[in-house]
PDB file of C-alpha atoms in Angstrom:
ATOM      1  CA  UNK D 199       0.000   0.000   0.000  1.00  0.00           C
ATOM      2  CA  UNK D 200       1.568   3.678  -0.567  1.00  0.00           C
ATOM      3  CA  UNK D 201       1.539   4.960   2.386  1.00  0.00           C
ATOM      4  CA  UNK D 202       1.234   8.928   1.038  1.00  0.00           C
ATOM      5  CA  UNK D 203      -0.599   9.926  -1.770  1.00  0.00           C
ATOM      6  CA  UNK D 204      -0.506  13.552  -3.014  1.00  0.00           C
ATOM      7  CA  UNK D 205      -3.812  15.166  -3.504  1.00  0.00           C
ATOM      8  CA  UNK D 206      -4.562  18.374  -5.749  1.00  0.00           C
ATOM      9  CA  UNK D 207      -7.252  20.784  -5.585  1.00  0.00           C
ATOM     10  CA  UNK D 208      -9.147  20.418  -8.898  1.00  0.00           C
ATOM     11  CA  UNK D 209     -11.458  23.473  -9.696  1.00  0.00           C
ATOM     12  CA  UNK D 210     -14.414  21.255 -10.903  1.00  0.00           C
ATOM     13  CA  UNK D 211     -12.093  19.600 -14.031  1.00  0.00           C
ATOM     14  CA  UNK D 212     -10.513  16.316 -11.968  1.00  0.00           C
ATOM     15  CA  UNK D 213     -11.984  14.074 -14.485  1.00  0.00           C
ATOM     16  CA  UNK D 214     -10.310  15.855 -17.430  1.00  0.00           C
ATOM     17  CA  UNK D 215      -7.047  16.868 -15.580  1.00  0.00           C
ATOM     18  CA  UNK D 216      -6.623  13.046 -14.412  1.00  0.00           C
ATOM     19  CA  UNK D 217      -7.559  12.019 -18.618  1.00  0.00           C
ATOM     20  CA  UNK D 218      -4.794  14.681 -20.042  1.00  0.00           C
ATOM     21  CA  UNK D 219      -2.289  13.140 -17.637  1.00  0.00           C
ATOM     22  CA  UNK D 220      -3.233   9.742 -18.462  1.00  0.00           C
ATOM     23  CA  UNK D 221      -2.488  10.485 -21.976  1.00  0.00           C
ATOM     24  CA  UNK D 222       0.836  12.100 -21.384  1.00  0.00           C
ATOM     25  CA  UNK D 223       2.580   9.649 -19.274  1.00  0.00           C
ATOM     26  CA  UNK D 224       3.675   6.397 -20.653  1.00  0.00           C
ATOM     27  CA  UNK D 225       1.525   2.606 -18.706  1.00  0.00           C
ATOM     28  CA  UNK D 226      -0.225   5.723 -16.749  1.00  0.00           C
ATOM     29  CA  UNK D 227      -4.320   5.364 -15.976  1.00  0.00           C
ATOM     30  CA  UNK D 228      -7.179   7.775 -14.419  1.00  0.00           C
ATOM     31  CA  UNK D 229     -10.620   7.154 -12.958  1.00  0.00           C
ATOM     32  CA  UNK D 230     -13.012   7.949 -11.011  1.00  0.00           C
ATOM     33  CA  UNK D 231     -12.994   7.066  -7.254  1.00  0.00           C
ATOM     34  CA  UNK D 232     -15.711   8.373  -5.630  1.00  0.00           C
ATOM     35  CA  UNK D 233     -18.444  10.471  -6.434  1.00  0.00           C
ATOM     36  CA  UNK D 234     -20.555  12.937  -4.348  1.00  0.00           C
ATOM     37  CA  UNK D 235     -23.973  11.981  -3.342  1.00  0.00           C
ATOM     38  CA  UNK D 236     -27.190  13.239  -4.231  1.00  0.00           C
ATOM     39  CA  UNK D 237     -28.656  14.459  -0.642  1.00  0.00           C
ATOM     40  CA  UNK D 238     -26.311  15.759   2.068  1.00  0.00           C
ATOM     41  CA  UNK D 239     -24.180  18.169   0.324  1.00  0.00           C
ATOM     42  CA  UNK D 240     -23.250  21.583   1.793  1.00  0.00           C
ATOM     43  CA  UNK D 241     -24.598  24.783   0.209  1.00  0.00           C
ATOM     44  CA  UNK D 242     -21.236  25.187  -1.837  1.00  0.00           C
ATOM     45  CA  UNK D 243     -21.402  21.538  -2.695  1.00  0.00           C
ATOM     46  CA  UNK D 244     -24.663  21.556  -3.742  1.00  0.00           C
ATOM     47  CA  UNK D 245     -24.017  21.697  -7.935  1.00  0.00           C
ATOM     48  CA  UNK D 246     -21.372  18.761  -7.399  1.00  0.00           C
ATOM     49  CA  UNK D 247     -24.015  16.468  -7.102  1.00  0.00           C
ATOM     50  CA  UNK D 248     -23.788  12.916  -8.813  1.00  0.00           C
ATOM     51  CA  UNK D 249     -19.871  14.345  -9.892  1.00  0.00           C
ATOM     52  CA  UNK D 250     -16.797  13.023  -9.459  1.00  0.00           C
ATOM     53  CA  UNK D 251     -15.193  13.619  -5.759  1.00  0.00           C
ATOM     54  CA  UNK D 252     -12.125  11.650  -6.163  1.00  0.00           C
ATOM     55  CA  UNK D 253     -10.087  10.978  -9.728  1.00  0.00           C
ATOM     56  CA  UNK D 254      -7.037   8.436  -9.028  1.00  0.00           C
ATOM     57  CA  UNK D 255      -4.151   8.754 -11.609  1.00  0.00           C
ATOM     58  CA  UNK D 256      -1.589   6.355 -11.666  1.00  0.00           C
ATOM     59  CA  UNK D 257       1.520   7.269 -12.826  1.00  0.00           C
ATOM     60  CA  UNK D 258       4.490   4.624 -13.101  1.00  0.00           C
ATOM     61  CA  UNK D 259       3.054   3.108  -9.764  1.00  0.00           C
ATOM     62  CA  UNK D 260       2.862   6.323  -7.865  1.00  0.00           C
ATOM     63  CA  UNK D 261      -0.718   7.211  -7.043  1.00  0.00           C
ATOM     64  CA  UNK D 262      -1.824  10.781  -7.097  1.00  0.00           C
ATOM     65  CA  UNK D 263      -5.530  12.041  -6.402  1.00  0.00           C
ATOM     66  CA  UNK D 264      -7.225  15.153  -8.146  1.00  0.00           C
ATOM     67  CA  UNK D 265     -10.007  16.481  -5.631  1.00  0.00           C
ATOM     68  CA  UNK D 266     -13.170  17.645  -7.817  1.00  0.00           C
ATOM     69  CA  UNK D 267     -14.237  20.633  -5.572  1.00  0.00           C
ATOM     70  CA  UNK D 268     -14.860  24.489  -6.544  1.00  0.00           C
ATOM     71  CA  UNK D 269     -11.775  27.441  -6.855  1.00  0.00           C
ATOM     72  CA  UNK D 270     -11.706  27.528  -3.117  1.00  0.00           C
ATOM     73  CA  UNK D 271      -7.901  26.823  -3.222  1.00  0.00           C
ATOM     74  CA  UNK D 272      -5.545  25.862  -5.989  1.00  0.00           C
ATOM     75  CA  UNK D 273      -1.800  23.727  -6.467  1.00  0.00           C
ATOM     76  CA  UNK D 274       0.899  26.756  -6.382  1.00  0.00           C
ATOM     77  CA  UNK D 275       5.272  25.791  -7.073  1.00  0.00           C
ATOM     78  CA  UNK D 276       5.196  25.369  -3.042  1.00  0.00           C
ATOM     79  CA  UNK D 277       4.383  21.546  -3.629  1.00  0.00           C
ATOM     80  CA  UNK D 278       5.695  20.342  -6.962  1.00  0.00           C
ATOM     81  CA  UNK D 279       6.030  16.515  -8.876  1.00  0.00           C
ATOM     82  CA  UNK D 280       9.513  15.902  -9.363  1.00  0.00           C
ATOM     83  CA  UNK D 281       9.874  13.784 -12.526  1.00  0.00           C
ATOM     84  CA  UNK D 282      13.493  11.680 -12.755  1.00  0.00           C
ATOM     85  CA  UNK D 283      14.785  10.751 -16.369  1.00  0.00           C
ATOM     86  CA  UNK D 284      16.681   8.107 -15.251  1.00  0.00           C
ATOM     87  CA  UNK D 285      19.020   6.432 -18.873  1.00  0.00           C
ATOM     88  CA  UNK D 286      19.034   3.234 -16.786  1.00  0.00           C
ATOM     89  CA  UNK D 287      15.109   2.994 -17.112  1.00  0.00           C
ATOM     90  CA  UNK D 288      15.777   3.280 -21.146  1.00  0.00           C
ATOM     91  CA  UNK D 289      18.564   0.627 -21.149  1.00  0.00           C
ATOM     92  CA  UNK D 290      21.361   2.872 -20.385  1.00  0.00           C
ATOM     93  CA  UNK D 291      20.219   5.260 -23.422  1.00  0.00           C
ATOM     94  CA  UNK D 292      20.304   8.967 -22.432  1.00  0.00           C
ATOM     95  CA  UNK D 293      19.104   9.827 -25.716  1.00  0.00           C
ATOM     96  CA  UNK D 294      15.796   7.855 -25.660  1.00  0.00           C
ATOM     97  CA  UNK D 295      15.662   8.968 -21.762  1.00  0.00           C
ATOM     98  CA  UNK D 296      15.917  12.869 -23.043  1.00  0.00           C
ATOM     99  CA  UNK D 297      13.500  12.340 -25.389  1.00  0.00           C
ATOM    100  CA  UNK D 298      10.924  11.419 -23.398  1.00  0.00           C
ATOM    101  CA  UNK D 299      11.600  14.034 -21.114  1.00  0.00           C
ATOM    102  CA  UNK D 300      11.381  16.883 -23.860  1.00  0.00           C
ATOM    103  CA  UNK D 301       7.853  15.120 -24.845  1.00  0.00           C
ATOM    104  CA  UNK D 302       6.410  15.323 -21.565  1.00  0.00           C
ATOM    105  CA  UNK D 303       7.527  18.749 -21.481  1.00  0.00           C
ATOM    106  CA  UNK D 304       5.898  19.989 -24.405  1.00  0.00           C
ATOM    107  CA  UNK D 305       2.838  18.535 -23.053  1.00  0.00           C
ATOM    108  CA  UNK D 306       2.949  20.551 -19.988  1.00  0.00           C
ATOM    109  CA  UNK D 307       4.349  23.944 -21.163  1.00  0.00           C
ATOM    110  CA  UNK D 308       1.190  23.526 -23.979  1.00  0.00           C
ATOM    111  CA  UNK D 309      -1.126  25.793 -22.084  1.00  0.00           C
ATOM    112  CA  UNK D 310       0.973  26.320 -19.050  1.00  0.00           C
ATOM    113  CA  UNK D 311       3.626  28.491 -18.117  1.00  0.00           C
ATOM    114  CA  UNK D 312       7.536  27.969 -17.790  1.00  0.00           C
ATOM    115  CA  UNK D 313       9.413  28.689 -14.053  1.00  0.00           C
ATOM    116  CA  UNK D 314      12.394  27.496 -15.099  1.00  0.00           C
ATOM    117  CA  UNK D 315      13.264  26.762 -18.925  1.00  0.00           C
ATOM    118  CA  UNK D 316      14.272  23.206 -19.707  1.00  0.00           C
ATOM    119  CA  UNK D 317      18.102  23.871 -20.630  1.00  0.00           C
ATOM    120  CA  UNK D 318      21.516  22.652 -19.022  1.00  0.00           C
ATOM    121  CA  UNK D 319      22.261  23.623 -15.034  1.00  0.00           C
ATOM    122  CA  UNK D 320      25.370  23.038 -13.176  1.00  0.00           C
ATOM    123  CA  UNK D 321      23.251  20.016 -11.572  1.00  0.00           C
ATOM    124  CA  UNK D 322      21.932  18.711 -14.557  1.00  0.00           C
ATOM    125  CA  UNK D 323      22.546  18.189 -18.515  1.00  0.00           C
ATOM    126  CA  UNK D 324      18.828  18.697 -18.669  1.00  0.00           C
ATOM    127  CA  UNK D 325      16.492  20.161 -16.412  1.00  0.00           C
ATOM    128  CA  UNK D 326      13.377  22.283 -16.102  1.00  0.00           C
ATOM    129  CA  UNK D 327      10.568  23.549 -13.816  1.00  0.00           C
ATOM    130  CA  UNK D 328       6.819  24.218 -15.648  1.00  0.00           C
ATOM    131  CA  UNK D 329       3.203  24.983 -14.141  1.00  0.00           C
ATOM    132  CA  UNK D 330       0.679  22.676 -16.341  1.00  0.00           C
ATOM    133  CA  UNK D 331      -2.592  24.410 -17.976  1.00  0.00           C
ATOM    134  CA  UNK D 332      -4.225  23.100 -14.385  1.00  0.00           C
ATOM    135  CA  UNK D 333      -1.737  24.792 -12.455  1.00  0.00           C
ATOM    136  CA  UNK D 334       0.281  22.367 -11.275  1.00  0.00           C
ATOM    137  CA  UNK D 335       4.237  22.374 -11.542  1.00  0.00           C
ATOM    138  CA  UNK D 336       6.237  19.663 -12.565  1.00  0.00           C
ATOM    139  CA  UNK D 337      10.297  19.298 -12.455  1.00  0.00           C
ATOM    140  CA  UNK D 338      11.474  17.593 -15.387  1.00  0.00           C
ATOM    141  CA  UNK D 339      15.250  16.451 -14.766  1.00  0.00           C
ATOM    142  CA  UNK D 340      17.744  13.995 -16.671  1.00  0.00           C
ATOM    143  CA  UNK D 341      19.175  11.883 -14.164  1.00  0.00           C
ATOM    144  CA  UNK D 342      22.989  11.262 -13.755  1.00  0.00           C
ATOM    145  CA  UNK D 343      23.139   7.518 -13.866  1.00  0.00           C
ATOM    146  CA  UNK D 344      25.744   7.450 -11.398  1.00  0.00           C
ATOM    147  CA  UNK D 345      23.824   9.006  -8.595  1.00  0.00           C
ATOM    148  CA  UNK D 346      21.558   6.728  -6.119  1.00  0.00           C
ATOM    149  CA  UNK D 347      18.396   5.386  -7.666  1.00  0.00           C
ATOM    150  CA  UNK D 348      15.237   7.528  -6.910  1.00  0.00           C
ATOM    151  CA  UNK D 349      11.681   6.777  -8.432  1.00  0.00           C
ATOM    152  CA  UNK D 350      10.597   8.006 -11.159  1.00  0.00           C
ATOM    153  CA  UNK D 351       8.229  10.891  -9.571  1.00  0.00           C
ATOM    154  CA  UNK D 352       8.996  12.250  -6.163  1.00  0.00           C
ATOM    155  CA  UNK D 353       6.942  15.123  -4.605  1.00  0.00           C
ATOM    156  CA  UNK D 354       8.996  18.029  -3.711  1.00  0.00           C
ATOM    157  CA  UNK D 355       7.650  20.418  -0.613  1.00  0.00           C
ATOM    158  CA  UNK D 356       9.691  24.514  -1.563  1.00  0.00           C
ATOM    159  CA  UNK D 357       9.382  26.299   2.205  1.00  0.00           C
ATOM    160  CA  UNK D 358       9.520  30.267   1.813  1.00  0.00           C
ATOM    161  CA  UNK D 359       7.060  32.863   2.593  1.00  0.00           C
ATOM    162  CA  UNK D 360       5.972  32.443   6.524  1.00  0.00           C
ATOM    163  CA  UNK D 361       7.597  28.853   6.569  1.00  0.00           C
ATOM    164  CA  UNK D 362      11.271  30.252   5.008  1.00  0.00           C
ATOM    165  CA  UNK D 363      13.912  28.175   6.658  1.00  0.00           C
ATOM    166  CA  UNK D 364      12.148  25.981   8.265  1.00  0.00           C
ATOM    167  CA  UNK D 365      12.817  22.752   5.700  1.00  0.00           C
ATOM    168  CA  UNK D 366      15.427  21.459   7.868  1.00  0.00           C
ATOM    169  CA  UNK D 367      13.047  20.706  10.757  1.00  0.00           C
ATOM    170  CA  UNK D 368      10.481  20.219   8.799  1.00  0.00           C
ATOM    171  CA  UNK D 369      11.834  17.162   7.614  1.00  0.00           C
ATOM    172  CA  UNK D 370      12.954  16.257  11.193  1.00  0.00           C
ATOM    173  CA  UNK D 371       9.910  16.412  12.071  1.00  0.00           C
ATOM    174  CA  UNK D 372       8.156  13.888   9.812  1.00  0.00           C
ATOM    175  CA  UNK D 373      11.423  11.610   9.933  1.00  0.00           C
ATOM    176  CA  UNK D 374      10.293  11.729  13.631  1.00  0.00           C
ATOM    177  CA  UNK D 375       6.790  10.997  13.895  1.00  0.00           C
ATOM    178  CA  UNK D 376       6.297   8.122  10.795  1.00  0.00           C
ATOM    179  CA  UNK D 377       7.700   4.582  11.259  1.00  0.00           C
ATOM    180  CA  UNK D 378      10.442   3.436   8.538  1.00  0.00           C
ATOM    181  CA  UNK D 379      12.144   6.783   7.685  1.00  0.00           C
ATOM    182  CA  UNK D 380      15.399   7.387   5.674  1.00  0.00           C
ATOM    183  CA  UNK D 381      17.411  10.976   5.404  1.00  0.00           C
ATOM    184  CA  UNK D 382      18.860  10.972   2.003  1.00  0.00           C
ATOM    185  CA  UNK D 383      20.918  13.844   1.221  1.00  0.00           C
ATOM    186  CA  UNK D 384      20.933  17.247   2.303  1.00  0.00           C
ATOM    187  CA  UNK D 385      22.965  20.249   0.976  1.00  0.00           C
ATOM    188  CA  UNK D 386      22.752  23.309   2.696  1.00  0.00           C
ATOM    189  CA  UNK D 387      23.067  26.726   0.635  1.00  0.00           C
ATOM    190  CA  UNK D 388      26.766  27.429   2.685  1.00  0.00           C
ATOM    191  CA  UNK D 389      25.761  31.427   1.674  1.00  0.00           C
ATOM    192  CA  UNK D 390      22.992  33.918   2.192  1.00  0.00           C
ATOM    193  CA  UNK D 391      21.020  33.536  -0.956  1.00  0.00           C
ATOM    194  CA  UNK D 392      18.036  35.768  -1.392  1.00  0.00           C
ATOM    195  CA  UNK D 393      15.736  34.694   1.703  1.00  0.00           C
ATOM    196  CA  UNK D 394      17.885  31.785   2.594  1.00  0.00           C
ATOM    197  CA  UNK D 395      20.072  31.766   5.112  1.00  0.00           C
ATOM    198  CA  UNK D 396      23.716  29.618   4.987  1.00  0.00           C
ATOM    199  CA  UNK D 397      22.142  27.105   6.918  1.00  0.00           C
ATOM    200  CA  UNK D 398      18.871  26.559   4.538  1.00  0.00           C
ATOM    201  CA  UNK D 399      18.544  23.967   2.959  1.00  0.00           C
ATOM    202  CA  UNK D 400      19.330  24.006  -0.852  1.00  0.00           C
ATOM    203  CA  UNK D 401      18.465  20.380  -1.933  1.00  0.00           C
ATOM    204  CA  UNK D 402      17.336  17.256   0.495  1.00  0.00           C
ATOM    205  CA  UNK D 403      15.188  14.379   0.132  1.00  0.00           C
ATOM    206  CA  UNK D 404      13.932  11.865   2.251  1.00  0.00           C
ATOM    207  CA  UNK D 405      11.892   8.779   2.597  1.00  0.00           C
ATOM    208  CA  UNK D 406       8.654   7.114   4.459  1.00  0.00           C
ATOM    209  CA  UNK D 407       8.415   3.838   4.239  1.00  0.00           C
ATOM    210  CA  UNK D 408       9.053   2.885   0.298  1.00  0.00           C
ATOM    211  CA  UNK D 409       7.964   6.511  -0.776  1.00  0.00           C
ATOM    212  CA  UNK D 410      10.603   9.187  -1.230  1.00  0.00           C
ATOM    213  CA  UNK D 411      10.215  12.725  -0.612  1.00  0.00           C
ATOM    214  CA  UNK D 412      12.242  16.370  -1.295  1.00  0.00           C
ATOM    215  CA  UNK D 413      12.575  19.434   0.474  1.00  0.00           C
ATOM    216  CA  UNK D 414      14.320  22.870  -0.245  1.00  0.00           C
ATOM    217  CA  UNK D 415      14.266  26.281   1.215  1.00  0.00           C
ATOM    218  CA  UNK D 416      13.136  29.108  -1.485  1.00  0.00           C
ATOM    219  CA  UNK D 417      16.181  30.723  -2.832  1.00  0.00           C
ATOM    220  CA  UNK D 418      14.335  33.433  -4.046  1.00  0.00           C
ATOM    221  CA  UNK D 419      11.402  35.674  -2.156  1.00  0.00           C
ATOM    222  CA  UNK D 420       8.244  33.905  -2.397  1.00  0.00           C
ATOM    223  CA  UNK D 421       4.302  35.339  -2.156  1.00  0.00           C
ATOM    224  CA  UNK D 422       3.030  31.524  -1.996  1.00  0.00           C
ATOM    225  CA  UNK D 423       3.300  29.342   0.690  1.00  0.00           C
ATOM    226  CA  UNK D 424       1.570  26.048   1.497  1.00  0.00           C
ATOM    227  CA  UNK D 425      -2.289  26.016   0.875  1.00  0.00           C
ATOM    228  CA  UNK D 426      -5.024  23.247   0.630  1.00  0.00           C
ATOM    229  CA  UNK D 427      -4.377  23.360  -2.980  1.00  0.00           C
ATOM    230  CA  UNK D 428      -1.792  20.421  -2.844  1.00  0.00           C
ATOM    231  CA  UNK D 429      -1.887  18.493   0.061  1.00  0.00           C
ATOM    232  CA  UNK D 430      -0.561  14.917   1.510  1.00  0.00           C
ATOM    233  CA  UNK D 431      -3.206  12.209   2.403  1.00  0.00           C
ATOM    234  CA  UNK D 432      -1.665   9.928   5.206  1.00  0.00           C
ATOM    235  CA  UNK D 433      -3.466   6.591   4.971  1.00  0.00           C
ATOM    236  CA  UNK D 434      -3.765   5.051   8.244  1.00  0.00           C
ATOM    237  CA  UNK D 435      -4.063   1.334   9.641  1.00  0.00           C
ATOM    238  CA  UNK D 436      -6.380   1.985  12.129  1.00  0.00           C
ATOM    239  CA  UNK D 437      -8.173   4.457  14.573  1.00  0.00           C
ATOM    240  CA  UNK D 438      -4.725   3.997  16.796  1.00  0.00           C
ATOM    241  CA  UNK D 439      -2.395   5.845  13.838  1.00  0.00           C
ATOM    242  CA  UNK D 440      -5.043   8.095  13.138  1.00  0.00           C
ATOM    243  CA  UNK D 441      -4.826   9.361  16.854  1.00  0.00           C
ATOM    244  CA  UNK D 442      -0.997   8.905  16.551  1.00  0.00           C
ATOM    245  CA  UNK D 443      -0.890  11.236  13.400  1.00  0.00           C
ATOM    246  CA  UNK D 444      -3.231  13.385  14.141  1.00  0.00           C
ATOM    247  CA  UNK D 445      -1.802  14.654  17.264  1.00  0.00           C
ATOM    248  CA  UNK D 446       1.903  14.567  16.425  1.00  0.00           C
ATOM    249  CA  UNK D 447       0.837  16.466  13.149  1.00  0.00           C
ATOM    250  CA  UNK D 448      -2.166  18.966  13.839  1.00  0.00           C
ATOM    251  CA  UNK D 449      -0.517  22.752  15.067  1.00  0.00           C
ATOM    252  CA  UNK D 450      -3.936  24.453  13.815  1.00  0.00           C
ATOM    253  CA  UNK D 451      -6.821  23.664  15.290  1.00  0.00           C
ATOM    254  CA  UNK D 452      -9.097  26.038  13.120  1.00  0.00           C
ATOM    255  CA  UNK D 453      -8.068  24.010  10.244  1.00  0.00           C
ATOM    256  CA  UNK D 454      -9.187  21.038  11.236  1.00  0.00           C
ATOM    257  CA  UNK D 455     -11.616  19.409   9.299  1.00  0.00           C
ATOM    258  CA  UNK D 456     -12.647  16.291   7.756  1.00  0.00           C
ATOM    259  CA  UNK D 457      -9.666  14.751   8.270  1.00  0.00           C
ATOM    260  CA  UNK D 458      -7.596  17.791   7.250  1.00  0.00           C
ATOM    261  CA  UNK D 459      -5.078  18.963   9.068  1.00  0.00           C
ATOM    262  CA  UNK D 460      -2.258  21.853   8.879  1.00  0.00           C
ATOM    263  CA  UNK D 461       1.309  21.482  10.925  1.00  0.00           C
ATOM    264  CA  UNK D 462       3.523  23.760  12.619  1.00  0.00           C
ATOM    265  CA  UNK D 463       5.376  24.107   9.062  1.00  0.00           C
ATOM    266  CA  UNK D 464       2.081  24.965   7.183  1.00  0.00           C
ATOM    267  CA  UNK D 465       2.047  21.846   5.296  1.00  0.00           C
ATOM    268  CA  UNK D 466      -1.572  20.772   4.590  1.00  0.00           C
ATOM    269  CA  UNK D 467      -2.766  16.982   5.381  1.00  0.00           C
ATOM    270  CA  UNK D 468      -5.325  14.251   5.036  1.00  0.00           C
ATOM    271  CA  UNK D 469      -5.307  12.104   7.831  1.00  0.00           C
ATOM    272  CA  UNK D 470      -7.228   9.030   6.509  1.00  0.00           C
ATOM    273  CA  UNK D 471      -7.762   5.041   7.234  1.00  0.00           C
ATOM    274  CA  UNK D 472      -6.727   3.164   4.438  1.00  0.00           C
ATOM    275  CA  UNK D 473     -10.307   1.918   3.596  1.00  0.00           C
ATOM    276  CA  UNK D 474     -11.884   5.264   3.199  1.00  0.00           C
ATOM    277  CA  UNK D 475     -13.203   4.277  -0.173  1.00  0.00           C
ATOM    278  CA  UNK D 476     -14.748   1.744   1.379  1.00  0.00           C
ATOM    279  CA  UNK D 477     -16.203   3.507   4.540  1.00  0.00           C
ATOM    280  CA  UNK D 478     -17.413   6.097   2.425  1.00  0.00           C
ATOM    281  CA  UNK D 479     -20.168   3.556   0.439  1.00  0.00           C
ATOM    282  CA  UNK D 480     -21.660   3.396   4.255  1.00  0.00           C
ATOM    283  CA  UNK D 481     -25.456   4.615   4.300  1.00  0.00           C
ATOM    284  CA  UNK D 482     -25.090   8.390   4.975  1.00  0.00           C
ATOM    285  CA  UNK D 483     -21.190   8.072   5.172  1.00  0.00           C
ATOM    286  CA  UNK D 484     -21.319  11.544   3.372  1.00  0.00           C
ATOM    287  CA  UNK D 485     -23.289  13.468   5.961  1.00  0.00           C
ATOM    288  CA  UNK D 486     -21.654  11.832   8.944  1.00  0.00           C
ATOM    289  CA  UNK D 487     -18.364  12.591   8.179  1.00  0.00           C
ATOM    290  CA  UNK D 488     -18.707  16.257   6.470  1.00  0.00           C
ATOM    291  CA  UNK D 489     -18.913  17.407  11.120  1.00  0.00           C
ATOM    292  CA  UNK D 490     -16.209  15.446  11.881  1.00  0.00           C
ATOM    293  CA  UNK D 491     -12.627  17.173  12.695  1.00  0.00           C
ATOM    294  CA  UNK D 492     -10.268  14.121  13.103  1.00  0.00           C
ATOM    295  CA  UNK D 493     -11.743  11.002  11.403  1.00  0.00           C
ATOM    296  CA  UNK D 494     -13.625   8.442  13.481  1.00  0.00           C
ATOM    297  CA  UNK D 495     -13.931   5.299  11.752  1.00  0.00           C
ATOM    298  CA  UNK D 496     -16.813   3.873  14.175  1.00  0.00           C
ATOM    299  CA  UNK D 497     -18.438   7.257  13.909  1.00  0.00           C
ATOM    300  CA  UNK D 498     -18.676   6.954   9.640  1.00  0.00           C
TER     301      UNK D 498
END
């Protein structure tokens, strides 16, 4: 089971945000998850009924879920997909691997807009950073071969605005409070560079359980921070991790709701059991948990 799946706010498009990615990803798949129900909903809800709640996309075994909602929120570059273009995955053949990459990006820029322009850095023979036609941002890199072996897409948390700085213990943190937890590497800036201080962290990733992770401090001054608009869903064992999570995690108690959850570093989460799909087909499942702060399986 993946432990952590990243969610994005979809402003009433999931279903055709999770097709378009379906077609521009290689073996990749959407669908429909849930849907809302006819009786129940919330005033703001109330034209959703009968649509899609939940798309799943699938994308080279990494599960990501579009949330079919209104323009309440929306993804910003503070949560990102990192997507590696590794030449071992093409047979050693950096060619076919930069192809791919460049097709992918023309898919993305196509509508969107570029953040960083996919070109040669000091890091990499080919990288770049782009913010799809449904807003969400993507980093497209060609992988040194050399280097350890990360998966093919890795979400990547950018801490600036309010949370400036803070990556380092961010990451701590989480390292912390879930069970089978890895620091990879982590590069500080060594220099004051725009917002960052010496000590920020210019590159780090990390992992939970099988899933790996990155982190950075902003480099440059940022008006965006973390929002609802891309958020991580925690799927839980039982009521026991729930509790565990939800009180290790929770730093804002006017956010909670539904399972949601913000923490002390802004970071938005779900804090779900692992059946929700299934819970949610309950009679009324809808209406019982739309009051509920932390989830309460028994209570669905």
């Amino acid at each position: 089971m993946q432990k952590i799946v990243t969610n994005i706010w979809s402003n009433r498009n999931a279903e055709e945000a999770g097709a378009f990615y379906a077609g521009v990803f290689p073996n990749a798949r959407s669908w429909v998850e849930s849907r809302y129900p006819f009786e129940g909903l919330l005033e703001f809800q109330q034209g959703l009924a009968g649509e899609p709640l939940t798309v799943g996309v699938d994308i080279d075994g990494e599960r990501i879920t579009l949330i079919n909602a209104g323009d309440e929120f929306a993804p910003n570059p503070s949560v990102s997909l990192m997507l590696n273009f590794d030449p071992l995955d093409f047979d050693g053949d950096a060619v076919a691997a930069r192809a791919q990459l460049d097709t992918i990006w023309e898919a993305f820029a196509d509508g969107g807009s570029v953040l960083m322009p996919l070109q040669e850095y000091p890091f990499s023979a080919r990288y770049g950073w782009v913010q799809d036609r449904y807003g969400v941002s993507w980093q497209l890199m060609l992988t040194d071969p050399e280097g350890d072996p990360r998966p093919f897409l890795i979400p990547a948390l950018m801490f600036g605005g309010p949370v400036q700085n803070r990556a380092a213990a961010a990451v701590d943190r989480y390292l912390e409070v879930f069970e089978d937890t890895e620091l990879g590497q982590r590069v500080p800036y060594g220099q004051p560079t725009g917002p960052a201080n010496e000590d920020a962290v210019m590159f780090s990733d990390f992992r939970i359980g099988e899933q790996w992770f990155m982190a950075m401090d902003s480099g440059v001054e940022q008006d965006f921070s973390f929002t609802c608009g891309m958020s991580l869903e925690a799927r839980c064992e039982d009521q026991a991790e729930i509790d565990r999570l939800w009180e290790a995690l929770s730093a804002v108690p006017a956010a909670e709701q539904c399972g949601w959850l913000v923490d002390a570093f802004g970071m938005n989460w779900q804090i779900v059991p692992k059946n929700m799909g299934e819970l949610m087909e309950r009679p009324n499942a809808f209406q019982h948990l739309m009051p509920m702060k932390k989830i309460i399986i028994s209570d669905i």
